[in-house]
Amino acid sequence: MDTKLTLKLDEDVIERAKKYASNKKLSLSRLIENYLDSLTKEQDNDFEISPFVKSIATGKSIPIDADWKEIRDQYADHLDEKYK
């Protein structure tokens, strides 16, 4: 059920919001409703980590004083061998 709401906002903000809503092909009311809905919607913190992310999360760290050029070259060599 839709209910009327009156807001007092800065005139410049309203004009920019109207232009933004128009560019998105939305009414200003719908734009504000979507924004308020996104702010107040309950967040589901129980999300599943994708298998891809799990596969790249090794927990290994690289020392701060590592030779990046050597690491890059070793990885390039690894890829060369892998894709022969």
mmCIF file as gemmi writes it, N, C-alpha and C atoms, coordinates in Angstrom:
data_model
loop_
_atom_site.group_PDB
_atom_site.id
_atom_site.type_symbol
_atom_site.label_atom_id
_atom_site.label_alt_id
_atom_site.label_comp_id
_atom_site.label_asym_id
_atom_site.label_entity_id
_atom_site.label_seq_id
_atom_site.pdbx_PDB_ins_code
_atom_site.Cartn_x
_atom_site.Cartn_y
_atom_site.Cartn_z
_atom_site.occupancy
_atom_site.B_iso_or_equiv
_atom_site.pdbx_formal_charge
_atom_site.auth_seq_id
_atom_site.auth_asym_id
_atom_site.pdbx_PDB_model_num
ATOM 1 N N . MET Axp A 1 ? 0.841 -1.178 0 1 0 ? 1 A 1
ATOM 2 C CA . MET Axp A 1 ? 0 0 0 1 0 ? 1 A 1
ATOM 3 C C . MET Axp A 1 ? 0.884 1.238 0 1 0 ? 1 A 1
ATOM 4 N N . ASP Axp A 2 ? 0.651 2.127 -0.928 1 0 ? 2 A 1
ATOM 5 C CA . ASP Axp A 2 ? 1.411 3.366 -0.992 1 0 ? 2 A 1
ATOM 6 C C . ASP Axp A 2 ? 0.812 4.408 -0.058 1 0 ? 2 A 1
ATOM 7 N N . THR Axp A 3 ? 1.683 5.167 0.591 1 0 ? 3 A 1
ATOM 8 C CA . THR Axp A 3 ? 1.285 6.234 1.504 1 0 ? 3 A 1
ATOM 9 C C . THR Axp A 3 ? 2.047 7.484 1.143 1 0 ? 3 A 1
ATOM 10 N N . LYS Axp A 4 ? 1.393 8.614 1.24 1 0 ? 4 A 1
ATOM 11 C CA . LYS Axp A 4 ? 2.019 9.885 0.907 1 0 ? 4 A 1
ATOM 12 C C . LYS Axp A 4 ? 2.964 10.314 2.027 1 0 ? 4 A 1
ATOM 13 N N . LEU Axp A 5 ? 4.114 10.892 1.626 1 0 ? 5 A 1
ATOM 14 C CA . LEU Axp A 5 ? 5.112 11.375 2.572 1 0 ? 5 A 1
ATOM 15 C C . LEU Axp A 5 ? 5.595 12.73 2.091 1 0 ? 5 A 1
ATOM 16 N N . THR Axp A 6 ? 5.663 13.697 2.978 1 0 ? 6 A 1
ATOM 17 C CA . THR Axp A 6 ? 6.16 15.022 2.629 1 0 ? 6 A 1
ATOM 18 C C . THR Axp A 6 ? 7.543 15.201 3.234 1 0 ? 6 A 1
ATOM 19 N N . LEU Axp A 7 ? 8.501 15.624 2.401 1 0 ? 7 A 1
ATOM 20 C CA . LEU Axp A 7 ? 9.87 15.832 2.846 1 0 ? 7 A 1
ATOM 21 C C . LEU Axp A 7 ? 10.29 17.261 2.569 1 0 ? 7 A 1
ATOM 22 N N . LYS Axp A 8 ? 11.138 17.811 3.418 1 0 ? 8 A 1
ATOM 23 C CA . LYS Axp A 8 ? 11.753 19.109 3.173 1 0 ? 8 A 1
ATOM 24 C C . LYS Axp A 8 ? 13.217 18.854 2.88 1 0 ? 8 A 1
ATOM 25 N N . LEU Axp A 9 ? 13.639 19.171 1.652 1 0 ? 9 A 1
ATOM 26 C CA . LEU Axp A 9 ? 15.008 18.942 1.219 1 0 ? 9 A 1
ATOM 27 C C . LEU Axp A 9 ? 15.551 20.176 0.528 1 0 ? 9 A 1
ATOM 28 N N . ASP Axp A 10 ? 16.864 20.253 0.448 1 0 ? 10 A 1
ATOM 29 C CA . ASP Axp A 10 ? 17.519 21.342 -0.248 1 0 ? 10 A 1
ATOM 30 C C . ASP Axp A 10 ? 17.098 21.34 -1.724 1 0 ? 10 A 1
ATOM 31 N N . GLU Axp A 11 ? 16.794 22.51 -2.246 1 0 ? 11 A 1
ATOM 32 C CA . GLU Axp A 11 ? 16.3 22.634 -3.621 1 0 ? 11 A 1
ATOM 33 C C . GLU Axp A 11 ? 17.286 22.073 -4.65 1 0 ? 11 A 1
ATOM 34 N N . ASP Axp A 12 ? 18.577 22.319 -4.457 1 0 ? 12 A 1
ATOM 35 C CA . ASP Axp A 12 ? 19.577 21.795 -5.391 1 0 ? 12 A 1
ATOM 36 C C . ASP Axp A 12 ? 19.615 20.264 -5.376 1 0 ? 12 A 1
ATOM 37 N N . VAL Axp A 13 ? 19.473 19.698 -4.196 1 0 ? 13 A 1
ATOM 38 C CA . VAL Axp A 13 ? 19.462 18.239 -4.072 1 0 ? 13 A 1
ATOM 39 C C . VAL Axp A 13 ? 18.258 17.667 -4.81 1 0 ? 13 A 1
ATOM 40 N N . ILE Axp A 14 ? 17.118 18.307 -4.662 1 0 ? 14 A 1
ATOM 41 C CA . ILE Axp A 14 ? 15.906 17.846 -5.333 1 0 ? 14 A 1
ATOM 42 C C . ILE Axp A 14 ? 16.087 17.891 -6.85 1 0 ? 14 A 1
ATOM 43 N N . GLU Axp A 15 ? 16.626 18.969 -7.362 1 0 ? 15 A 1
ATOM 44 C CA . GLU Axp A 15 ? 16.814 19.091 -8.816 1 0 ? 15 A 1
ATOM 45 C C . GLU Axp A 15 ? 17.778 18.027 -9.344 1 0 ? 15 A 1
ATOM 46 N N . ARG Axp A 16 ? 18.877 17.805 -8.621 1 0 ? 16 A 1
ATOM 47 C CA . ARG Axp A 16 ? 19.818 16.759 -9.056 1 0 ? 16 A 1
ATOM 48 C C . ARG Axp A 16 ? 19.166 15.388 -8.99 1 0 ? 16 A 1
ATOM 49 N N . ALA Axp A 17 ? 18.39 15.152 -7.948 1 0 ? 17 A 1
ATOM 50 C CA . ALA Axp A 17 ? 17.709 13.859 -7.799 1 0 ? 17 A 1
ATOM 51 C C . ALA Axp A 17 ? 16.682 13.65 -8.908 1 0 ? 17 A 1
ATOM 52 N N . LYS Axp A 18 ? 15.98 14.702 -9.29 1 0 ? 18 A 1
ATOM 53 C CA . LYS Axp A 18 ? 15.011 14.602 -10.388 1 0 ? 18 A 1
ATOM 54 C C . LYS Axp A 18 ? 15.708 14.241 -11.694 1 0 ? 18 A 1
ATOM 55 N N . LYS Axp A 19 ? 16.844 14.881 -11.956 1 0 ? 19 A 1
ATOM 56 C CA . LYS Axp A 19 ? 17.595 14.573 -13.18 1 0 ? 19 A 1
ATOM 57 C C . LYS Axp A 19 ? 18.097 13.139 -13.152 1 0 ? 19 A 1
ATOM 58 N N . TYR Axp A 20 ? 18.604 12.716 -12.009 1 0 ? 20 A 1
ATOM 59 C CA . TYR Axp A 20 ? 19.107 11.354 -11.864 1 0 ? 20 A 1
ATOM 60 C C . TYR Axp A 20 ? 17.975 10.345 -12.106 1 0 ? 20 A 1
ATOM 61 N N . ALA Axp A 21 ? 16.834 10.577 -11.461 1 0 ? 21 A 1
ATOM 62 C CA . ALA Axp A 21 ? 15.689 9.681 -11.609 1 0 ? 21 A 1
ATOM 63 C C . ALA Axp A 21 ? 15.224 9.644 -13.059 1 0 ? 21 A 1
ATOM 64 N N . SER Axp A 22 ? 15.19 10.779 -13.701 1 0 ? 22 A 1
ATOM 65 C CA . SER Axp A 22 ? 14.774 10.843 -15.101 1 0 ? 22 A 1
ATOM 66 C C . SER Axp A 22 ? 15.72 10.05 -15.994 1 0 ? 22 A 1
ATOM 67 N N . ASN Axp A 23 ? 17.019 10.185 -15.758 1 0 ? 23 A 1
ATOM 68 C CA . ASN Axp A 23 ? 18.004 9.433 -16.545 1 0 ? 23 A 1
ATOM 69 C C . ASN Axp A 23 ? 17.857 7.927 -16.34 1 0 ? 23 A 1
ATOM 70 N N . LYS Axp A 24 ? 17.425 7.53 -15.148 1 0 ? 24 A 1
ATOM 71 C CA . LYS Axp A 24 ? 17.241 6.105 -14.839 1 0 ? 24 A 1
ATOM 72 C C . LYS Axp A 24 ? 15.828 5.628 -15.189 1 0 ? 24 A 1
ATOM 73 N N . LYS Axp A 25 ? 15.025 6.538 -15.746 1 0 ? 25 A 1
ATOM 74 C CA . LYS Axp A 25 ? 13.634 6.247 -16.114 1 0 ? 25 A 1
ATOM 75 C C . LYS Axp A 25 ? 12.817 5.772 -14.904 1 0 ? 25 A 1
ATOM 76 N N . LEU Axp A 26 ? 13.001 6.497 -13.789 1 0 ? 26 A 1
ATOM 77 C CA . LEU Axp A 26 ? 12.269 6.237 -12.555 1 0 ? 26 A 1
ATOM 78 C C . LEU Axp A 26 ? 11.596 7.516 -12.101 1 0 ? 26 A 1
ATOM 79 N N . SER Axp A 27 ? 10.532 7.359 -11.328 1 0 ? 27 A 1
ATOM 80 C CA . SER Axp A 27 ? 9.975 8.548 -10.68 1 0 ? 27 A 1
ATOM 81 C C . SER Axp A 27 ? 10.847 8.855 -9.469 1 0 ? 27 A 1
ATOM 82 N N . LEU Axp A 28 ? 10.819 10.094 -9.03 1 0 ? 28 A 1
ATOM 83 C CA . LEU Axp A 28 ? 11.584 10.473 -7.847 1 0 ? 28 A 1
ATOM 84 C C . LEU Axp A 28 ? 11.086 9.695 -6.627 1 0 ? 28 A 1
ATOM 85 N N . SER Axp A 29 ? 9.787 9.481 -6.549 1 0 ? 29 A 1
ATOM 86 C CA . SER Axp A 29 ? 9.225 8.702 -5.442 1 0 ? 29 A 1
ATOM 87 C C . SER Axp A 29 ? 9.771 7.284 -5.437 1 0 ? 29 A 1
ATOM 88 N N . ARG Axp A 30 ? 9.811 6.645 -6.604 1 0 ? 30 A 1
ATOM 89 C CA . ARG Axp A 30 ? 10.311 5.269 -6.694 1 0 ? 30 A 1
ATOM 90 C C . ARG Axp A 30 ? 11.801 5.222 -6.352 1 0 ? 30 A 1
ATOM 91 N N . LEU Axp A 31 ? 12.559 6.229 -6.8 1 0 ? 31 A 1
ATOM 92 C CA . LEU Axp A 31 ? 13.987 6.288 -6.501 1 0 ? 31 A 1
ATOM 93 C C . LEU Axp A 31 ? 14.207 6.358 -4.987 1 0 ? 31 A 1
ATOM 94 N N . ILE Axp A 32 ? 13.476 7.222 -4.323 1 0 ? 32 A 1
ATOM 95 C CA . ILE Axp A 32 ? 13.616 7.369 -2.87 1 0 ? 32 A 1
ATOM 96 C C . ILE Axp A 32 ? 13.142 6.108 -2.157 1 0 ? 32 A 1
ATOM 97 N N . GLU Axp A 33 ? 12.058 5.519 -2.64 1 0 ? 33 A 1
ATOM 98 C CA . GLU Axp A 33 ? 11.569 4.273 -2.035 1 0 ? 33 A 1
ATOM 99 C C . GLU Axp A 33 ? 12.619 3.176 -2.152 1 0 ? 33 A 1
ATOM 100 N N . ASN Axp A 34 ? 13.23 3.031 -3.328 1 0 ? 34 A 1
ATOM 101 C CA . ASN Axp A 34 ? 14.27 2.008 -3.526 1 0 ? 34 A 1
ATOM 102 C C . ASN Axp A 34 ? 15.46 2.249 -2.605 1 0 ? 34 A 1
ATOM 103 N N . TYR Axp A 35 ? 15.843 3.514 -2.467 1 0 ? 35 A 1
ATOM 104 C CA . TYR Axp A 35 ? 16.976 3.845 -1.599 1 0 ? 35 A 1
ATOM 105 C C . TYR Axp A 35 ? 16.672 3.511 -0.146 1 0 ? 35 A 1
ATOM 106 N N . LEU Axp A 36 ? 15.514 3.944 0.326 1 0 ? 36 A 1
ATOM 107 C CA . LEU Axp A 36 ? 15.145 3.666 1.716 1 0 ? 36 A 1
ATOM 108 C C . LEU Axp A 36 ? 14.983 2.17 1.955 1 0 ? 36 A 1
ATOM 109 N N . ASP Axp A 37 ? 14.459 1.461 0.965 1 0 ? 37 A 1
ATOM 110 C CA . ASP Axp A 37 ? 14.321 0.013 1.087 1 0 ? 37 A 1
ATOM 111 C C . ASP Axp A 37 ? 15.693 -0.648 1.213 1 0 ? 37 A 1
ATOM 112 N N . SER Axp A 38 ? 16.656 -0.206 0.412 1 0 ? 38 A 1
ATOM 113 C CA . SER Axp A 38 ? 17.994 -0.805 0.479 1 0 ? 38 A 1
ATOM 114 C C . SER Axp A 38 ? 18.68 -0.504 1.809 1 0 ? 38 A 1
ATOM 115 N N . LEU Axp A 39 ? 18.396 0.639 2.4 1 0 ? 39 A 1
ATOM 116 C CA . LEU Axp A 39 ? 18.98 0.99 3.695 1 0 ? 39 A 1
ATOM 117 C C . LEU Axp A 39 ? 18.398 0.186 4.841 1 0 ? 39 A 1
ATOM 118 N N . THR Axp A 40 ? 17.113 -0.089 4.749 1 0 ? 40 A 1
ATOM 119 C CA . THR Axp A 40 ? 16.42 -0.668 5.893 1 0 ? 40 A 1
ATOM 120 C C . THR Axp A 40 ? 16.145 -2.161 5.763 1 0 ? 40 A 1
ATOM 121 N N . LYS Axp A 41 ? 16.432 -2.752 4.612 1 0 ? 41 A 1
ATOM 122 C CA . LYS Axp A 41 ? 16.188 -4.181 4.409 1 0 ? 41 A 1
ATOM 123 C C . LYS Axp A 41 ? 17.122 -4.975 5.306 1 0 ? 41 A 1
ATOM 124 N N . GLU Axp A 42 ? 16.594 -6.041 5.887 1 0 ? 42 A 1
ATOM 125 C CA . GLU Axp A 42 ? 17.422 -6.888 6.743 1 0 ? 42 A 1
ATOM 126 C C . GLU Axp A 42 ? 18.514 -7.525 5.905 1 0 ? 42 A 1
ATOM 127 N N . GLN Axp A 43 ? 19.717 -7.47 6.417 1 0 ? 43 A 1
ATOM 128 C CA . GLN Axp A 43 ? 20.859 -8.048 5.729 1 0 ? 43 A 1
ATOM 129 C C . GLN Axp A 43 ? 20.996 -9.511 6.12 1 0 ? 43 A 1
ATOM 130 N N . ASP Axp A 44 ? 21.223 -10.369 5.145 1 0 ? 44 A 1
ATOM 131 C CA . ASP Axp A 44 ? 21.465 -11.784 5.404 1 0 ? 44 A 1
ATOM 132 C C . ASP Axp A 44 ? 22.971 -11.979 5.464 1 0 ? 44 A 1
ATOM 133 N N . ASN Axp A 45 ? 23.503 -12.087 6.675 1 0 ? 45 A 1
ATOM 134 C CA . ASN Axp A 45 ? 24.947 -12.241 6.848 1 0 ? 45 A 1
ATOM 135 C C . ASN Axp A 45 ? 25.417 -13.665 6.624 1 0 ? 45 A 1
ATOM 136 N N . ASP Axp A 46 ? 24.489 -14.589 6.451 1 0 ? 46 A 1
ATOM 137 C CA . ASP Axp A 46 ? 24.849 -15.979 6.207 1 0 ? 46 A 1
ATOM 138 C C . ASP Axp A 46 ? 24.934 -16.214 4.706 1 0 ? 46 A 1
ATOM 139 N N . PHE Axp A 47 ? 26.003 -15.734 4.095 1 0 ? 47 A 1
ATOM 140 C CA . PHE Axp A 47 ? 26.161 -15.924 2.657 1 0 ? 47 A 1
ATOM 141 C C . PHE Axp A 47 ? 27.208 -17.001 2.41 1 0 ? 47 A 1
ATOM 142 N N . GLU Axp A 48 ? 27.072 -17.65 1.285 1 0 ? 48 A 1
ATOM 143 C CA . GLU Axp A 48 ? 27.983 -18.73 0.945 1 0 ? 48 A 1
ATOM 144 C C . GLU Axp A 48 ? 29.105 -18.198 0.067 1 0 ? 48 A 1
ATOM 145 N N . ILE Axp A 49 ? 30.316 -18.588 0.373 1 0 ? 49 A 1
ATOM 146 C CA . ILE Axp A 49 ? 31.469 -18.2 -0.435 1 0 ? 49 A 1
ATOM 147 C C . ILE Axp A 49 ? 31.532 -19.139 -1.622 1 0 ? 49 A 1
ATOM 148 N N . SER Axp A 50 ? 31.687 -18.562 -2.812 1 0 ? 50 A 1
ATOM 149 C CA . SER Axp A 50 ? 31.681 -19.366 -4.032 1 0 ? 50 A 1
ATOM 150 C C . SER Axp A 50 ? 32.88 -20.317 -4.06 1 0 ? 50 A 1
ATOM 151 N N . PRO Axp A 51 ? 32.738 -21.428 -4.759 1 0 ? 51 A 1
ATOM 152 C CA . PRO Axp A 51 ? 33.853 -22.375 -4.87 1 0 ? 51 A 1
ATOM 153 C C . PRO Axp A 51 ? 35.111 -21.736 -5.468 1 0 ? 51 A 1
ATOM 154 N N . PHE Axp A 52 ? 34.92 -20.806 -6.406 1 0 ? 52 A 1
ATOM 155 C CA . PHE Axp A 52 ? 36.081 -20.138 -7.005 1 0 ? 52 A 1
ATOM 156 C C . PHE Axp A 52 ? 36.865 -19.366 -5.956 1 0 ? 52 A 1
ATOM 157 N N . VAL Axp A 53 ? 36.164 -18.596 -5.138 1 0 ? 53 A 1
ATOM 158 C CA . VAL Axp A 53 ? 36.837 -17.81 -4.101 1 0 ? 53 A 1
ATOM 159 C C . VAL Axp A 53 ? 37.511 -18.742 -3.103 1 0 ? 53 A 1
ATOM 160 N N . LYS Axp A 54 ? 36.838 -19.822 -2.742 1 0 ? 54 A 1
ATOM 161 C CA . LYS Axp A 54 ? 37.445 -20.789 -1.834 1 0 ? 54 A 1
ATOM 162 C C . LYS Axp A 54 ? 38.724 -21.366 -2.432 1 0 ? 54 A 1
ATOM 163 N N . SER Axp A 55 ? 38.707 -21.585 -3.763 1 0 ? 55 A 1
ATOM 164 C CA . SER Axp A 55 ? 39.866 -22.21 -4.402 1 0 ? 55 A 1
ATOM 165 C C . SER Axp A 55 ? 41.082 -21.296 -4.42 1 0 ? 55 A 1
ATOM 166 N N . ILE Axp A 56 ? 40.87 -19.99 -4.407 1 0 ? 56 A 1
ATOM 167 C CA . ILE Axp A 56 ? 42.021 -19.081 -4.451 1 0 ? 56 A 1
ATOM 168 C C . ILE Axp A 56 ? 42.436 -18.579 -3.076 1 0 ? 56 A 1
ATOM 169 N N . ALA Axp A 57 ? 41.649 -18.902 -2.06 1 0 ? 57 A 1
ATOM 170 C CA . ALA Axp A 57 ? 41.959 -18.465 -0.703 1 0 ? 57 A 1
ATOM 171 C C . ALA Axp A 57 ? 42.853 -19.5 -0.034 1 0 ? 57 A 1
ATOM 172 N N . THR Axp A 58 ? 44.158 -19.333 -0.157 1 0 ? 58 A 1
ATOM 173 C CA . THR Axp A 58 ? 45.094 -20.325 0.385 1 0 ? 58 A 1
ATOM 174 C C . THR Axp A 58 ? 45.578 -19.963 1.77 1 0 ? 58 A 1
ATOM 175 N N . GLY Axp A 59 ? 45.481 -18.712 2.149 1 0 ? 59 A 1
ATOM 176 C CA . GLY Axp A 59 ? 45.966 -18.285 3.458 1 0 ? 59 A 1
ATOM 177 C C . GLY Axp A 59 ? 47.458 -18.043 3.487 1 0 ? 59 A 1
ATOM 178 N N . LYS Axp A 60 ? 48.122 -18.245 2.356 1 0 ? 60 A 1
ATOM 179 C CA . LYS Axp A 60 ? 49.568 -18.013 2.31 1 0 ? 60 A 1
ATOM 180 C C . LYS Axp A 60 ? 49.83 -16.52 2.173 1 0 ? 60 A 1
ATOM 181 N N . SER Axp A 61 ? 50.925 -16.087 2.751 1 0 ? 61 A 1
ATOM 182 C CA . SER Axp A 61 ? 51.292 -14.678 2.616 1 0 ? 61 A 1
ATOM 183 C C . SER Axp A 61 ? 52.682 -14.581 1.996 1 0 ? 61 A 1
ATOM 184 N N . ILE Axp A 62 ? 52.923 -13.443 1.359 1 0 ? 62 A 1
ATOM 185 C CA . ILE Axp A 62 ? 54.215 -13.199 0.727 1 0 ? 62 A 1
ATOM 186 C C . ILE Axp A 62 ? 54.985 -12.223 1.612 1 0 ? 62 A 1
ATOM 187 N N . PRO Axp A 63 ? 56.23 -12.531 1.937 1 0 ? 63 A 1
ATOM 188 C CA . PRO Axp A 63 ? 57.017 -11.631 2.784 1 0 ? 63 A 1
ATOM 189 C C . PRO Axp A 63 ? 57.132 -10.232 2.173 1 0 ? 63 A 1
ATOM 190 N N . ILE Axp A 64 ? 57.206 -9.242 3.033 1 0 ? 64 A 1
ATOM 191 C CA . ILE Axp A 64 ? 57.295 -7.85 2.584 1 0 ? 64 A 1
ATOM 192 C C . ILE Axp A 64 ? 58.539 -7.618 1.744 1 0 ? 64 A 1
ATOM 193 N N . ASP Axp A 65 ? 59.649 -8.265 2.097 1 0 ? 65 A 1
ATOM 194 C CA . ASP Axp A 65 ? 60.901 -8.04 1.384 1 0 ? 65 A 1
ATOM 195 C C . ASP Axp A 65 ? 61.087 -8.987 0.191 1 0 ? 65 A 1
ATOM 196 N N . ALA Axp A 66 ? 59.988 -9.56 -0.297 1 0 ? 66 A 1
ATOM 197 C CA . ALA Axp A 66 ? 60.061 -10.503 -1.416 1 0 ? 66 A 1
ATOM 198 C C . ALA Axp A 66 ? 60.517 -9.795 -2.694 1 0 ? 66 A 1
ATOM 199 N N . ASP Axp A 67 ? 61.23 -10.54 -3.535 1 0 ? 67 A 1
ATOM 200 C CA . ASP Axp A 67 ? 61.67 -10.026 -4.834 1 0 ? 67 A 1
ATOM 201 C C . ASP Axp A 67 ? 60.526 -10.256 -5.831 1 0 ? 67 A 1
ATOM 202 N N . TRP Axp A 68 ? 59.757 -9.208 -6.09 1 0 ? 68 A 1
ATOM 203 C CA . TRP Axp A 68 ? 58.561 -9.319 -6.926 1 0 ? 68 A 1
ATOM 204 C C . TRP Axp A 68 ? 58.897 -9.742 -8.353 1 0 ? 68 A 1
ATOM 205 N N . LYS Axp A 69 ? 60.023 -9.27 -8.868 1 0 ? 69 A 1
ATOM 206 C CA . LYS Axp A 69 ? 60.403 -9.646 -10.229 1 0 ? 69 A 1
ATOM 207 C C . LYS Axp A 69 ? 60.656 -11.154 -10.294 1 0 ? 69 A 1
ATOM 208 N N . GLU Axp A 70 ? 61.332 -11.685 -9.299 1 0 ? 70 A 1
ATOM 209 C CA . GLU Axp A 70 ? 61.611 -13.118 -9.266 1 0 ? 70 A 1
ATOM 210 C C . GLU Axp A 70 ? 60.315 -13.92 -9.138 1 0 ? 70 A 1
ATOM 211 N N . ILE Axp A 71 ? 59.417 -13.464 -8.28 1 0 ? 71 A 1
ATOM 212 C CA . ILE Axp A 71 ? 58.132 -14.146 -8.102 1 0 ? 71 A 1
ATOM 213 C C . ILE Axp A 71 ? 57.344 -14.136 -9.41 1 0 ? 71 A 1
ATOM 214 N N . ARG Axp A 72 ? 57.331 -12.993 -10.085 1 0 ? 72 A 1
ATOM 215 C CA . ARG Axp A 72 ? 56.624 -12.878 -11.36 1 0 ? 72 A 1
ATOM 216 C C . ARG Axp A 72 ? 57.23 -13.815 -12.393 1 0 ? 72 A 1
ATOM 217 N N . ASP Axp A 73 ? 58.549 -13.832 -12.461 1 0 ? 73 A 1
ATOM 218 C CA . ASP Axp A 73 ? 59.23 -14.696 -13.43 1 0 ? 73 A 1
ATOM 219 C C . ASP Axp A 73 ? 58.966 -16.175 -13.132 1 0 ? 73 A 1
ATOM 220 N N . GLN Axp A 74 ? 58.978 -16.543 -11.857 1 0 ? 74 A 1
ATOM 221 C CA . GLN Axp A 74 ? 58.696 -17.933 -11.491 1 0 ? 74 A 1
ATOM 222 C C . GLN Axp A 74 ? 57.269 -18.32 -11.89 1 0 ? 74 A 1
ATOM 223 N N . TYR Axp A 75 ? 56.359 -17.405 -11.686 1 0 ? 75 A 1
ATOM 224 C CA . TYR Axp A 75 ? 54.971 -17.686 -12.045 1 0 ? 75 A 1
ATOM 225 C C . TYR Axp A 75 ? 54.821 -17.796 -13.561 1 0 ? 75 A 1
ATOM 226 N N . ALA Axp A 76 ? 55.503 -16.926 -14.293 1 0 ? 76 A 1
ATOM 227 C CA . ALA Axp A 76 ? 55.472 -17.001 -15.756 1 0 ? 76 A 1
ATOM 228 C C . ALA Axp A 76 ? 56.032 -18.339 -16.231 1 0 ? 76 A 1
ATOM 229 N N . ASP Axp A 77 ? 57.112 -18.788 -15.61 1 0 ? 77 A 1
ATOM 230 C CA . ASP Axp A 77 ? 57.689 -20.093 -15.961 1 0 ? 77 A 1
ATOM 231 C C . ASP Axp A 77 ? 56.689 -21.218 -15.653 1 0 ? 77 A 1
ATOM 232 N N . HIS Axp A 78 ? 56.037 -21.116 -14.522 1 0 ? 78 A 1
ATOM 233 C CA . HIS Axp A 78 ? 55.032 -22.101 -14.14 1 0 ? 78 A 1
ATOM 234 C C . HIS Axp A 78 ? 53.92 -22.172 -15.192 1 0 ? 78 A 1
ATOM 235 N N . LEU Axp A 79 ? 53.435 -21.017 -15.629 1 0 ? 79 A 1
ATOM 236 C CA . LEU Axp A 79 ? 52.376 -20.991 -16.636 1 0 ? 79 A 1
ATOM 237 C C . LEU Axp A 79 ? 52.859 -21.536 -17.971 1 0 ? 79 A 1
ATOM 238 N N . ASP Axp A 80 ? 54.107 -21.227 -18.328 1 0 ? 80 A 1
ATOM 239 C CA . ASP Axp A 80 ? 54.681 -21.775 -19.572 1 0 ? 80 A 1
ATOM 240 C C . ASP Axp A 80 ? 54.672 -23.293 -19.537 1 0 ? 80 A 1
ATOM 241 N N . GLU Axp A 81 ? 55.08 -23.867 -18.409 1 0 ? 81 A 1
ATOM 242 C CA . GLU Axp A 81 ? 55.118 -25.327 -18.279 1 0 ? 81 A 1
ATOM 243 C C . GLU Axp A 81 ? 53.703 -25.904 -18.298 1 0 ? 81 A 1
ATOM 244 N N . LYS Axp A 82 ? 52.821 -25.232 -17.613 1 0 ? 82 A 1
ATOM 245 C CA . LYS Axp A 82 ? 51.446 -25.727 -17.49 1 0 ? 82 A 1
ATOM 246 C C . LYS Axp A 82 ? 50.742 -25.786 -18.851 1 0 ? 82 A 1
ATOM 247 N N . TYR Axp A 83 ? 50.983 -24.788 -19.695 1 0 ? 83 A 1
ATOM 248 C CA . TYR Axp A 83 ? 50.24 -24.69 -20.947 1 0 ? 83 A 1
ATOM 249 C C . TYR Axp A 83 ? 51.069 -25.08 -22.17 1 0 ? 83 A 1
ATOM 250 N N . LYS Axp A 84 ? 52.07 -25.949 -22 1 0 ? 84 A 1
ATOM 251 C CA . LYS Axp A 84 ? 52.853 -26.442 -23.129 1 0 ? 84 A 1
ATOM 252 C C . LYS Axp A 84 ? 52.03 -27.39 -23.946 1 0 ? 84 A 1
